[in-house]
PDB file of C-alpha atoms and ligand atoms in Angstrom:
ATOM      1  CA  MET M   1    -143.824  59.236   5.077  1.00 87.00           C
ATOM      2  CA  SER M   2    -142.111  56.238   6.673  1.00 96.00           C
ATOM      3  CA  ARG M   3    -138.476  55.837   5.678  1.00 98.00           C
ATOM      4  CA  SER M   4    -136.186  52.823   5.938  1.00 98.00           C
ATOM      5  CA  VAL M   5    -133.490  53.565   8.544  1.00 98.00           C
ATOM      6  CA  LEU M   6    -130.537  51.477   9.725  1.00 98.00           C
ATOM      7  CA  VAL M   7    -128.550  52.349  12.860  1.00 98.00           C
ATOM      8  CA  THR M   8    -125.400  50.413  13.763  1.00 98.00           C
ATOM      9  CA  GLY M   9    -124.905  49.752  17.469  1.00 98.00           C
ATOM     10  CA  GLY M  10    -128.507  50.709  18.074  1.00 96.00           C
ATOM     11  CA  ASN M  11    -129.117  48.398  21.017  1.00 96.00           C
ATOM     12  CA  ARG M  12    -128.024  50.906  23.682  1.00 96.00           C
ATOM     13  CA  GLY M  13    -126.679  54.393  24.360  1.00 97.00           C
ATOM     14  CA  ILE M  14    -126.717  57.019  21.633  1.00 98.00           C
ATOM     15  CA  GLY M  15    -127.618  54.499  18.912  1.00 98.00           C
ATOM     16  CA  LEU M  16    -130.736  53.406  20.782  1.00 98.00           C
ATOM     17  CA  ALA M  17    -131.793  57.028  21.344  1.00 98.00           C
ATOM     18  CA  VAL M  18    -131.322  57.683  17.617  1.00 98.00           C
ATOM     19  CA  ALA M  19    -133.310  54.578  16.680  1.00 98.00           C
ATOM     20  CA  ARG M  20    -136.150  55.547  19.047  1.00 98.00           C
ATOM     21  CA  ALA M  21    -136.235  59.102  17.704  1.00 98.00           C
ATOM     22  CA  PHE M  22    -136.662  57.854  14.126  1.00 98.00           C
ATOM     23  CA  ALA M  23    -139.247  55.262  15.212  1.00 98.00           C
ATOM     24  CA  ALA M  24    -141.190  57.976  17.082  1.00 97.00           C
ATOM     25  CA  ARG M  25    -141.638  59.908  13.849  1.00 96.00           C
ATOM     26  CA  GLY M  26    -142.967  56.815  12.095  1.00 97.00           C
ATOM     27  CA  ASP M  27    -139.880  55.493  10.323  1.00 98.00           C
ATOM     28  CA  ALA M  28    -139.164  51.774   9.899  1.00 98.00           C
ATOM     29  CA  VAL M  29    -136.000  51.301  11.925  1.00 98.00           C
ATOM     30  CA  ALA M  30    -133.505  48.426  11.843  1.00 98.00           C
ATOM     31  CA  VAL M  31    -130.799  48.399  14.492  1.00 98.00           C
ATOM     32  CA  THR M  32    -127.755  46.221  14.707  1.00 98.00           C
ATOM     33  CA  HIS M  33    -126.645  44.523  17.903  1.00 98.00           C
ATOM     34  CA  ARG M  34    -124.051  41.867  18.766  1.00 97.00           C
ATOM     35  CA  GLY M  35    -126.282  39.433  20.628  1.00 95.00           C
ATOM     36  CA  SER M  36    -127.964  41.565  23.291  1.00 93.00           C
ATOM     37  CA  GLY M  37    -131.214  41.942  21.342  1.00 90.00           C
ATOM     38  CA  VAL M  38    -133.030  45.276  21.057  1.00 91.00           C
ATOM     39  CA  PRO M  39    -136.166  46.802  22.582  1.00 91.00           C
ATOM     40  CA  ASP M  40    -139.593  46.201  21.016  1.00 90.00           C
ATOM     41  CA  GLY M  41    -140.612  48.305  18.040  1.00 90.00           C
ATOM     42  CA  LEU M  42    -137.207  48.115  16.375  1.00 97.00           C
ATOM     43  CA  LEU M  43    -136.024  45.448  13.941  1.00 98.00           C
ATOM     44  CA  ALA M  44    -133.082  43.649  15.555  1.00 98.00           C
ATOM     45  CA  ILE M  45    -130.288  42.566  13.222  1.00 98.00           C
ATOM     46  CA  ARG M  46    -127.172  40.859  14.449  1.00 98.00           C
ATOM     47  CA  CYS M  47    -124.002  42.431  13.045  1.00 98.00           C
ATOM     48  CA  ASP M  48    -120.398  43.056  13.984  1.00 98.00           C
ATOM     49  CA  VAL M  49    -119.175  45.968  11.863  1.00 98.00           C
ATOM     50  CA  THR M  50    -115.631  44.585  11.737  1.00 98.00           C
ATOM     51  CA  ASP M  51    -116.911  41.805   9.438  1.00 98.00           C
ATOM     52  CA  PRO M  52    -117.837  42.952   5.905  1.00 98.00           C
ATOM     53  CA  ALA M  53    -120.010  39.856   5.325  1.00 98.00           C
ATOM     54  CA  GLN M  54    -122.083  40.633   8.441  1.00 98.00           C
ATOM     55  CA  VAL M  55    -122.500  44.248   7.337  1.00 98.00           C
ATOM     56  CA  ASP M  56    -123.676  43.068   3.922  1.00 98.00           C
ATOM     57  CA  ARG M  57    -126.130  40.626   5.503  1.00 98.00           C
ATOM     58  CA  ALA M  58    -127.472  43.276   7.874  1.00 98.00           C
ATOM     59  CA  PHE M  59    -128.416  45.518   4.957  1.00 98.00           C
ATOM     60  CA  THR M  60    -129.993  42.607   3.078  1.00 98.00           C
ATOM     61  CA  GLU M  61    -132.150  41.807   6.132  1.00 98.00           C
ATOM     62  CA  ALA M  62    -133.157  45.458   6.571  1.00 98.00           C
ATOM     63  CA  GLU M  63    -133.976  45.738   2.865  1.00 98.00           C
ATOM     64  CA  GLU M  64    -136.114  42.593   2.963  1.00 98.00           C
ATOM     65  CA  ALA M  65    -138.126  43.939   5.899  1.00 98.00           C
ATOM     66  CA  HIS M  66    -138.311  47.677   5.168  1.00 98.00           C
ATOM     67  CA  GLY M  67    -137.099  48.249   1.606  1.00 98.00           C
ATOM     68  CA  PRO M  68    -133.856  49.933   0.531  1.00 98.00           C
ATOM     69  CA  VAL M  69    -132.120  51.768   3.369  1.00 98.00           C
ATOM     70  CA  GLU M  70    -132.629  55.504   2.867  1.00 98.00           C
ATOM     71  CA  ILE M  71    -130.975  56.712   6.074  1.00 98.00           C
ATOM     72  CA  VAL M  72    -127.924  55.080   7.603  1.00 99.00           C
ATOM     73  CA  VAL M  73    -126.402  56.074  10.930  1.00 99.00           C
ATOM     74  CA  ALA M  74    -122.863  54.755  11.477  1.00 99.00           C
ATOM     75  CA  ASN M  75    -122.841  54.863  15.253  1.00 98.00           C
ATOM     76  CA  ALA M  76    -121.139  51.663  16.483  1.00 98.00           C
ATOM     77  CA  GLY M  77    -117.969  52.526  18.335  1.00 98.00           C
ATOM     78  CA  ILE M  78    -115.555  51.578  21.094  1.00 98.00           C
ATOM     79  CA  THR M  79    -112.851  53.202  23.183  1.00 97.00           C
ATOM     80  CA  ASP M  80    -109.632  51.622  24.418  1.00 97.00           C
ATOM     81  CA  ASP M  81    -108.084  54.377  26.487  1.00 94.00           C
ATOM     82  CA  ARG M  82    -104.384  54.206  27.312  1.00 96.00           C
ATOM     83  CA  LEU M  83    -101.339  56.382  26.869  1.00 97.00           C
ATOM     84  CA  ALA M  84     -99.821  56.290  23.371  1.00 98.00           C
ATOM     85  CA  LEU M  85     -96.549  54.768  24.590  1.00 98.00           C
ATOM     86  CA  ARG M  86     -98.480  51.886  26.157  1.00 97.00           C
ATOM     87  CA  THR M  87    -100.663  51.225  23.120  1.00 98.00           C
ATOM     88  CA  ARG M  88     -99.875  48.080  21.127  1.00 98.00           C
ATOM     89  CA  ASP M  89    -100.471  47.899  17.377  1.00 98.00           C
ATOM     90  CA  GLY M  90    -103.310  45.409  17.814  1.00 98.00           C
ATOM     91  CA  GLU M  91    -105.097  47.669  20.304  1.00 98.00           C
ATOM     92  CA  PHE M  92    -104.788  50.665  18.005  1.00 98.00           C
ATOM     93  CA  HIS M  93    -106.010  48.676  15.002  1.00 98.00           C
ATOM     94  CA  ARG M  94    -109.026  47.254  16.856  1.00 98.00           C
ATOM     95  CA  VAL M  95    -110.345  50.748  17.575  1.00 98.00           C
ATOM     96  CA  LEU M  96    -109.684  51.936  14.004  1.00 98.00           C
ATOM     97  CA  ASP M  97    -111.226  48.767  12.564  1.00 98.00           C
ATOM     98  CA  THR M  98    -114.440  49.223  14.562  1.00 98.00           C
ATOM     99  CA  ASN M  99    -114.907  52.987  14.536  1.00 98.00           C
ATOM    100  CA  LEU M 100    -113.500  54.007  11.166  1.00 99.00           C
ATOM    101  CA  ALA M 101    -113.331  50.940   8.912  1.00 99.00           C
ATOM    102  CA  GLY M 102    -116.675  49.751  10.363  1.00 98.00           C
ATOM    103  CA  ALA M 103    -118.265  53.049   9.343  1.00 99.00           C
ATOM    104  CA  PHE M 104    -116.651  52.796   5.904  1.00 99.00           C
ATOM    105  CA  ARG M 105    -118.028  49.262   5.376  1.00 98.00           C
ATOM    106  CA  THR M 106    -121.457  50.454   6.486  1.00 99.00           C
ATOM    107  CA  ALA M 107    -121.444  53.488   4.189  1.00 98.00           C
ATOM    108  CA  ARG M 108    -120.087  51.526   1.214  1.00 98.00           C
ATOM    109  CA  ARG M 109    -122.890  48.981   1.509  1.00 98.00           C
ATOM    110  CA  ALA M 110    -125.503  51.709   2.037  1.00 98.00           C
ATOM    111  CA  ALA M 111    -124.313  53.514  -1.093  1.00 98.00           C
ATOM    112  CA  GLN M 112    -125.294  50.578  -3.329  1.00 97.00           C
ATOM    113  CA  SER M 113    -129.038  51.162  -3.106  1.00 97.00           C
ATOM    114  CA  MET M 114    -128.764  54.911  -2.466  1.00 98.00           C
ATOM    115  CA  LEU M 115    -127.016  55.328  -5.815  1.00 97.00           C
ATOM    116  CA  VAL M 116    -129.664  53.287  -7.613  1.00 97.00           C
ATOM    117  CA  ASN M 117    -132.492  55.263  -5.971  1.00 97.00           C
ATOM    118  CA  ARG M 118    -130.610  58.566  -6.271  1.00 97.00           C
ATOM    119  CA  ARG M 119    -131.393  59.583  -2.689  1.00 97.00           C
ATOM    120  CA  GLY M 120    -130.030  58.889   0.763  1.00 98.00           C
ATOM    121  CA  ARG M 121    -128.670  60.267   4.001  1.00 98.00           C
ATOM    122  CA  MET M 122    -125.490  59.082   5.703  1.00 99.00           C
ATOM    123  CA  ILE M 123    -124.767  60.262   9.229  1.00 99.00           C
ATOM    124  CA  PHE M 124    -121.557  59.425  11.054  1.00 99.00           C
ATOM    125  CA  VAL M 125    -121.238  59.633  14.833  1.00 98.00           C
ATOM    126  CA  SER M 126    -117.803  61.104  15.510  1.00 98.00           C
ATOM    127  CA  SER M 127    -116.681  62.863  18.700  1.00 98.00           C
ATOM    128  CA  VAL M 128    -115.319  66.141  19.967  1.00 98.00           C
ATOM    129  CA  ALA M 129    -112.207  64.062  20.811  1.00 97.00           C
ATOM    130  CA  GLY M 130    -111.514  63.636  17.112  1.00 98.00           C
ATOM    131  CA  LEU M 131    -111.530  67.386  16.541  1.00 97.00           C
ATOM    132  CA  ARG M 132    -109.569  68.723  19.523  1.00 96.00           C
ATOM    133  CA  GLY M 133    -107.582  65.621  20.564  1.00 96.00           C
ATOM    134  CA  SER M 134    -107.786  63.879  23.902  1.00 94.00           C
ATOM    135  CA  PRO M 135    -104.982  62.606  26.148  1.00 94.00           C
ATOM    136  CA  GLY M 136    -105.035  58.831  26.511  1.00 95.00           C
ATOM    137  CA  GLN M 137    -107.302  58.471  23.481  1.00 96.00           C
ATOM    138  CA  THR M 138    -104.962  58.468  20.482  1.00 98.00           C
ATOM    139  CA  SER M 139    -106.657  55.526  18.762  1.00 98.00           C
ATOM    140  CA  TYR M 140    -110.156  56.790  19.513  1.00 98.00           C
ATOM    141  CA  ALA M 141    -109.438  60.386  18.467  1.00 98.00           C
ATOM    142  CA  ALA M 142    -107.687  59.221  15.277  1.00 98.00           C
ATOM    143  CA  SER M 143    -110.658  57.050  14.371  1.00 98.00           C
ATOM    144  CA  LYS M 144    -113.121  59.857  15.043  1.00 98.00           C
ATOM    145  CA  ALA M 145    -111.081  62.417  13.079  1.00 98.00           C
ATOM    146  CA  GLY M 146    -110.937  59.898  10.247  1.00 98.00           C
ATOM    147  CA  LEU M 147    -114.729  59.898  10.082  1.00 98.00           C
ATOM    148  CA  VAL M 148    -114.646  63.565   9.071  1.00 98.00           C
ATOM    149  CA  GLY M 149    -112.419  62.831   6.058  1.00 98.00           C
ATOM    150  CA  LEU M 150    -114.512  59.785   5.240  1.00 99.00           C
ATOM    151  CA  ALA M 151    -117.805  61.697   5.376  1.00 99.00           C
ATOM    152  CA  ARG M 152    -116.515  64.671   3.432  1.00 98.00           C
ATOM    153  CA  SER M 153    -115.072  62.479   0.675  1.00 98.00           C
ATOM    154  CA  LEU M 154    -118.369  60.594   0.451  1.00 98.00           C
ATOM    155  CA  ALA M 155    -120.235  63.904   0.450  1.00 98.00           C
ATOM    156  CA  ARG M 156    -118.279  64.982  -2.630  1.00 98.00           C
ATOM    157  CA  GLU M 157    -118.481  61.581  -4.327  1.00 98.00           C
ATOM    158  CA  LEU M 158    -122.199  61.032  -3.771  1.00 98.00           C
ATOM    159  CA  ALA M 159    -123.648  64.555  -4.006  1.00 98.00           C
ATOM    160  CA  PRO M 160    -124.343  64.210  -7.757  1.00 97.00           C
ATOM    161  CA  CYS M 161    -126.560  61.222  -6.899  1.00 97.00           C
ATOM    162  CA  GLY M 162    -128.650  63.031  -4.294  1.00 98.00           C
ATOM    163  CA  VAL M 163    -126.928  61.504  -1.260  1.00 98.00           C
ATOM    164  CA  THR M 164    -125.724  63.642   1.651  1.00 98.00           C
ATOM    165  CA  ALA M 165    -123.054  62.636   4.180  1.00 99.00           C
ATOM    166  CA  ASN M 166    -122.667  64.475   7.475  1.00 99.00           C
ATOM    167  CA  VAL M 167    -121.019  64.070  10.851  1.00 98.00           C
ATOM    168  CA  VAL M 168    -122.353  64.626  14.349  1.00 98.00           C
ATOM    169  CA  ALA M 169    -119.649  65.295  16.932  1.00 98.00           C
ATOM    170  CA  PRO M 170    -120.971  64.764  20.468  1.00 98.00           C
ATOM    171  CA  GLY M 171    -119.200  65.881  23.621  1.00 97.00           C
ATOM    172  CA  LEU M 172    -119.673  64.051  26.917  1.00 96.00           C
ATOM    173  CA  VAL M 173    -122.894  62.007  26.763  1.00 97.00           C
ATOM    174  CA  GLU M 174    -124.441  59.907  29.561  1.00 96.00           C
ATOM    175  CA  THR M 175    -123.995  56.325  28.296  1.00 95.00           C
ATOM    176  CA  ASP M 176    -122.167  53.136  29.292  1.00 93.00           C
ATOM    177  CA  MET M 177    -119.116  54.452  27.425  1.00 91.00           C
ATOM    178  CA  THR M 178    -118.694  57.478  29.687  1.00 91.00           C
ATOM    179  CA  GLY M 179    -119.767  55.474  32.734  1.00 90.00           C
ATOM    180  CA  GLU M 180    -116.253  54.024  32.591  1.00 86.00           C
ATOM    181  CA  LEU M 181    -114.628  57.438  33.219  1.00 88.00           C
ATOM    182  CA  SER M 182    -113.222  58.165  36.649  1.00 90.00           C
ATOM    183  CA  GLU M 183    -115.012  60.887  38.631  1.00 91.00           C
ATOM    184  CA  ARG M 184    -111.831  62.989  38.425  1.00 92.00           C
ATOM    185  CA  ARG M 185    -111.639  62.786  34.612  1.00 89.00           C
ATOM    186  CA  ARG M 186    -115.351  63.525  34.272  1.00 92.00           C
ATOM    187  CA  GLU M 187    -114.981  66.665  36.428  1.00 94.00           C
ATOM    188  CA  GLU M 188    -111.915  67.747  34.445  1.00 93.00           C
ATOM    189  CA  ILE M 189    -113.876  67.537  31.199  1.00 93.00           C
ATOM    190  CA  LEU M 190    -116.958  69.234  32.624  1.00 96.00           C
ATOM    191  CA  ARG M 191    -114.859  72.189  33.796  1.00 96.00           C
ATOM    192  CA  GLU M 192    -114.084  72.822  30.103  1.00 96.00           C
ATOM    193  CA  VAL M 193    -117.700  72.522  28.945  1.00 97.00           C
ATOM    194  CA  PRO M 194    -119.260  76.006  28.785  1.00 97.00           C
ATOM    195  CA  LEU M 195    -122.737  74.553  29.456  1.00 97.00           C
ATOM    196  CA  ARG M 196    -121.260  72.710  32.503  1.00 96.00           C
ATOM    197  CA  ARG M 197    -123.224  69.482  32.024  1.00 96.00           C
ATOM    198  CA  THR M 198    -123.246  66.234  30.119  1.00 96.00           C
ATOM    199  CA  ALA M 199    -125.647  65.566  27.248  1.00 98.00           C
ATOM    200  CA  ALA M 200    -128.536  63.128  27.271  1.00 98.00           C
ATOM    201  CA  PRO M 201    -128.417  60.640  24.346  1.00 98.00           C
ATOM    202  CA  GLY M 202    -131.656  62.151  23.028  1.00 98.00           C
ATOM    203  CA  GLU M 203    -129.886  65.464  22.458  1.00 98.00           C
ATOM    204  CA  ILE M 204    -127.503  63.766  20.019  1.00 98.00           C
ATOM    205  CA  ALA M 205    -130.415  61.929  18.410  1.00 98.00           C
ATOM    206  CA  ALA M 206    -132.173  65.245  17.737  1.00 98.00           C
ATOM    207  CA  ALA M 207    -129.243  66.442  15.600  1.00 98.00           C
ATOM    208  CA  VAL M 208    -129.097  63.129  13.729  1.00 98.00           C
ATOM    209  CA  VAL M 209    -132.828  63.222  12.977  1.00 98.00           C
ATOM    210  CA  TRP M 210    -132.510  66.790  11.738  1.00 98.00           C
ATOM    211  CA  LEU M 211    -129.649  65.880   9.390  1.00 98.00           C
ATOM    212  CA  ALA M 212    -131.897  63.178   7.917  1.00 98.00           C
ATOM    213  CA  SER M 213    -134.844  65.554   7.499  1.00 98.00           C
ATOM    214  CA  GLU M 214    -136.085  67.288   4.347  1.00 97.00           C
ATOM    215  CA  GLU M 215    -135.144  70.603   5.994  1.00 98.00           C
ATOM    216  CA  ALA M 216    -131.469  69.557   5.976  1.00 98.00           C
ATOM    217  CA  GLY M 217    -131.514  68.667   2.279  1.00 98.00           C
ATOM    218  CA  TYR M 218    -128.891  71.323   1.431  1.00 98.00           C
ATOM    219  CA  VAL M 219    -126.488  70.259   4.215  1.00 98.00           C
ATOM    220  CA  THR M 220    -123.648  67.940   3.254  1.00 98.00           C
ATOM    221  CA  GLY M 221    -120.065  67.500   4.402  1.00 98.00           C
ATOM    222  CA  ALA M 222    -120.933  69.265   7.655  1.00 98.00           C
ATOM    223  CA  VAL M 223    -119.664  68.504  11.132  1.00 98.00           C
ATOM    224  CA  VAL M 224    -122.394  69.340  13.641  1.00 98.00           C
ATOM    225  CA  PRO M 225    -121.079  69.675  17.192  1.00 98.00           C
ATOM    226  CA  VAL M 226    -123.437  68.677  20.026  1.00 98.00           C
ATOM    227  CA  ASP M 227    -120.992  69.202  22.853  1.00 98.00           C
ATOM    228  CA  GLY M 228    -122.138  71.996  25.154  1.00 98.00           C
ATOM    229  CA  GLY M 229    -119.486  74.220  23.560  1.00 98.00           C
ATOM    230  CA  LEU M 230    -116.524  71.978  24.471  1.00 97.00           C
ATOM    231  CA  GLY M 231    -115.048  71.894  20.971  1.00 96.00           C
ATOM    232  CA  MET M 232    -115.668  75.496  20.004  1.00 94.00           C
ATOM    233  CA  GLY M 233    -113.206  76.589  17.362  1.00 81.00           C
ATOM    234  CA  HIS M 234    -112.309  73.045  16.299  1.00 83.00           C
TER     235      HIS M 234
HETATM  236  N1  NAP N   1    -120.882  58.657  25.146  1.00 88.50           N
HETATM  237  C1  NAP N   1    -120.173  59.704  24.732  1.00 88.50           C
HETATM  238  O1  NAP N   1    -119.835  60.603  25.537  1.00 88.50           O
HETATM  239  C2  NAP N   1    -119.780  59.834  23.309  1.00 88.50           C
HETATM  240  C3  NAP N   1    -119.185  61.034  22.918  1.00 88.50           C
HETATM  241  C4  NAP N   1    -118.830  61.204  21.591  1.00 88.50           C
HETATM  242  C5  NAP N   1    -119.053  60.206  20.674  1.00 88.50           C
HETATM  243  N2  NAP N   1    -119.620  59.044  21.070  1.00 88.50           N
HETATM  244  C6  NAP N   1    -119.816  58.016  20.055  1.00 88.50           C
HETATM  245  O2  NAP N   1    -121.167  57.640  19.990  1.00 88.50           O
HETATM  246  C7  NAP N   1    -121.271  56.282  19.543  1.00 88.50           C
HETATM  247  C8  NAP N   1    -122.144  55.506  20.532  1.00 88.50           C
HETATM  248  O3  NAP N   1    -121.500  55.548  21.795  1.00 88.50           O
HETATM  249  P1  NAP N   1    -122.264  55.291  23.177  1.00 88.50           P
HETATM  250  O4  NAP N   1    -121.793  56.311  24.119  1.00 88.50           O
HETATM  251  O5  NAP N   1    -123.705  55.088  22.945  1.00 88.50           O
HETATM  252  O6  NAP N   1    -121.531  53.934  23.582  1.00 88.50           O
HETATM  253  P2  NAP N   1    -122.039  52.548  24.123  1.00 88.50           P
HETATM  254  O7  NAP N   1    -123.211  52.740  25.020  1.00 88.50           O
HETATM  255  O8  NAP N   1    -120.799  51.899  24.625  1.00 88.50           O
HETATM  256  O9  NAP N   1    -122.562  51.804  22.807  1.00 88.50           O
HETATM  257  C9  NAP N   1    -121.684  51.448  21.793  1.00 88.50           C
HETATM  258  C10 NAP N   1    -122.465  50.711  20.729  1.00 88.50           C
HETATM  259  O10 NAP N   1    -121.567  50.304  19.683  1.00 88.50           O
HETATM  260  C11 NAP N   1    -121.715  48.907  19.491  1.00 88.50           C
HETATM  261  N3  NAP N   1    -120.503  48.291  18.983  1.00 88.50           N
HETATM  262  C12 NAP N   1    -119.252  48.310  19.515  1.00 88.50           C
HETATM  263  N4  NAP N   1    -118.406  47.593  18.766  1.00 88.50           N
HETATM  264  C13 NAP N   1    -119.133  47.085  17.743  1.00 88.50           C
HETATM  265  C14 NAP N   1    -118.846  46.257  16.641  1.00 88.50           C
HETATM  266  N5  NAP N   1    -117.604  45.777  16.420  1.00 88.50           N
HETATM  267  N6  NAP N   1    -119.832  45.942  15.781  1.00 88.50           N
HETATM  268  C15 NAP N   1    -121.087  46.395  15.988  1.00 88.50           C
HETATM  269  N7  NAP N   1    -121.441  47.180  17.009  1.00 88.50           N
HETATM  270  C16 NAP N   1    -120.467  47.516  17.882  1.00 88.50           C
HETATM  271  C17 NAP N   1    -122.098  48.377  20.852  1.00 88.50           C
HETATM  272  O11 NAP N   1    -122.645  47.076  20.726  1.00 88.50           O
HETATM  273  P3  NAP N   1    -122.614  46.053  21.979  1.00 88.50           P
HETATM  274  O12 NAP N   1    -123.767  46.425  22.861  1.00 88.50           O
HETATM  275  O13 NAP N   1    -122.749  44.713  21.346  1.00 88.50           O
HETATM  276  O14 NAP N   1    -121.278  46.227  22.665  1.00 88.50           O
HETATM  277  C18 NAP N   1    -123.101  49.427  21.280  1.00 88.50           C
HETATM  278  O15 NAP N   1    -124.336  49.217  20.650  1.00 88.50           O
HETATM  279  C19 NAP N   1    -119.845  55.749  19.472  1.00 88.50           C
HETATM  280  O16 NAP N   1    -119.381  55.798  18.144  1.00 88.50           O
HETATM  281  C20 NAP N   1    -119.078  56.726  20.337  1.00 88.50           C
HETATM  282  O17 NAP N   1    -117.732  56.806  19.971  1.00 88.50           O
HETATM  283  C21 NAP N   1    -119.983  58.820  22.367  1.00 88.50           C
END
């Protein structure tokens, strides 16, 4: 059965892989972008998650095209790597506003119709950095750790209404985001990854699709690591 899915930041990287994985199984998929457009087969919706009005409008557009959103993937995210002592308030807030508050706005809007229909799946894309910490990534790690508290609170709040909320915590994935890492930093991280390789975006998408499946109906408040073993124990 085709479901109505919305993925934030679905124009590239992990979000695009997630959107394609849902589309491949026959779902009606809306993806947000900030002006780049999206590949064919996906409904492109312009939205910056730092603006609550744009988030609201994005859901309205998705609902008009595909019906109430049954699966939402809060994926949009940024990094702004610098040492804590060199991080200005505005820089810290920008990362939190996008990664954490953006996911909150997305989930809050998604909850409206999920509560009425008494079903829904929320999936938050966090990071191993949020669980084990990462030097030079205080804002990013704080935002990603915050997603765990956000998802687990939503999981408790919305469980009586048939809505699950889970987190996927990727390790190092081959996207534009990690393309910015220096070769030295990339090698440092890979030395700590038991599987000794990066992930393909599709490997993260597979976990997201599973969390949205009927088979995962009894899973809520979970943090699913897809990190080659990097975060083990965290
Ligand atoms: N790559 C990794 O190794 C890795 C590891 C762990 C977790 N993650 C997480 O996975 C998610 C996707 O990352 P990625 O690696 O695919 O990164 P990416 O290729 O840089 O893509 C980031 C996506 O987020 C969107 N975005 C950024 N700010 C936004 C905003 N204010 N409003 C709406 N959309 C916004 C981007 O849109 P534009 O194209 O308009 O910029 C883009 O679609 C992020 O949350 C990231 O933290 C990534």
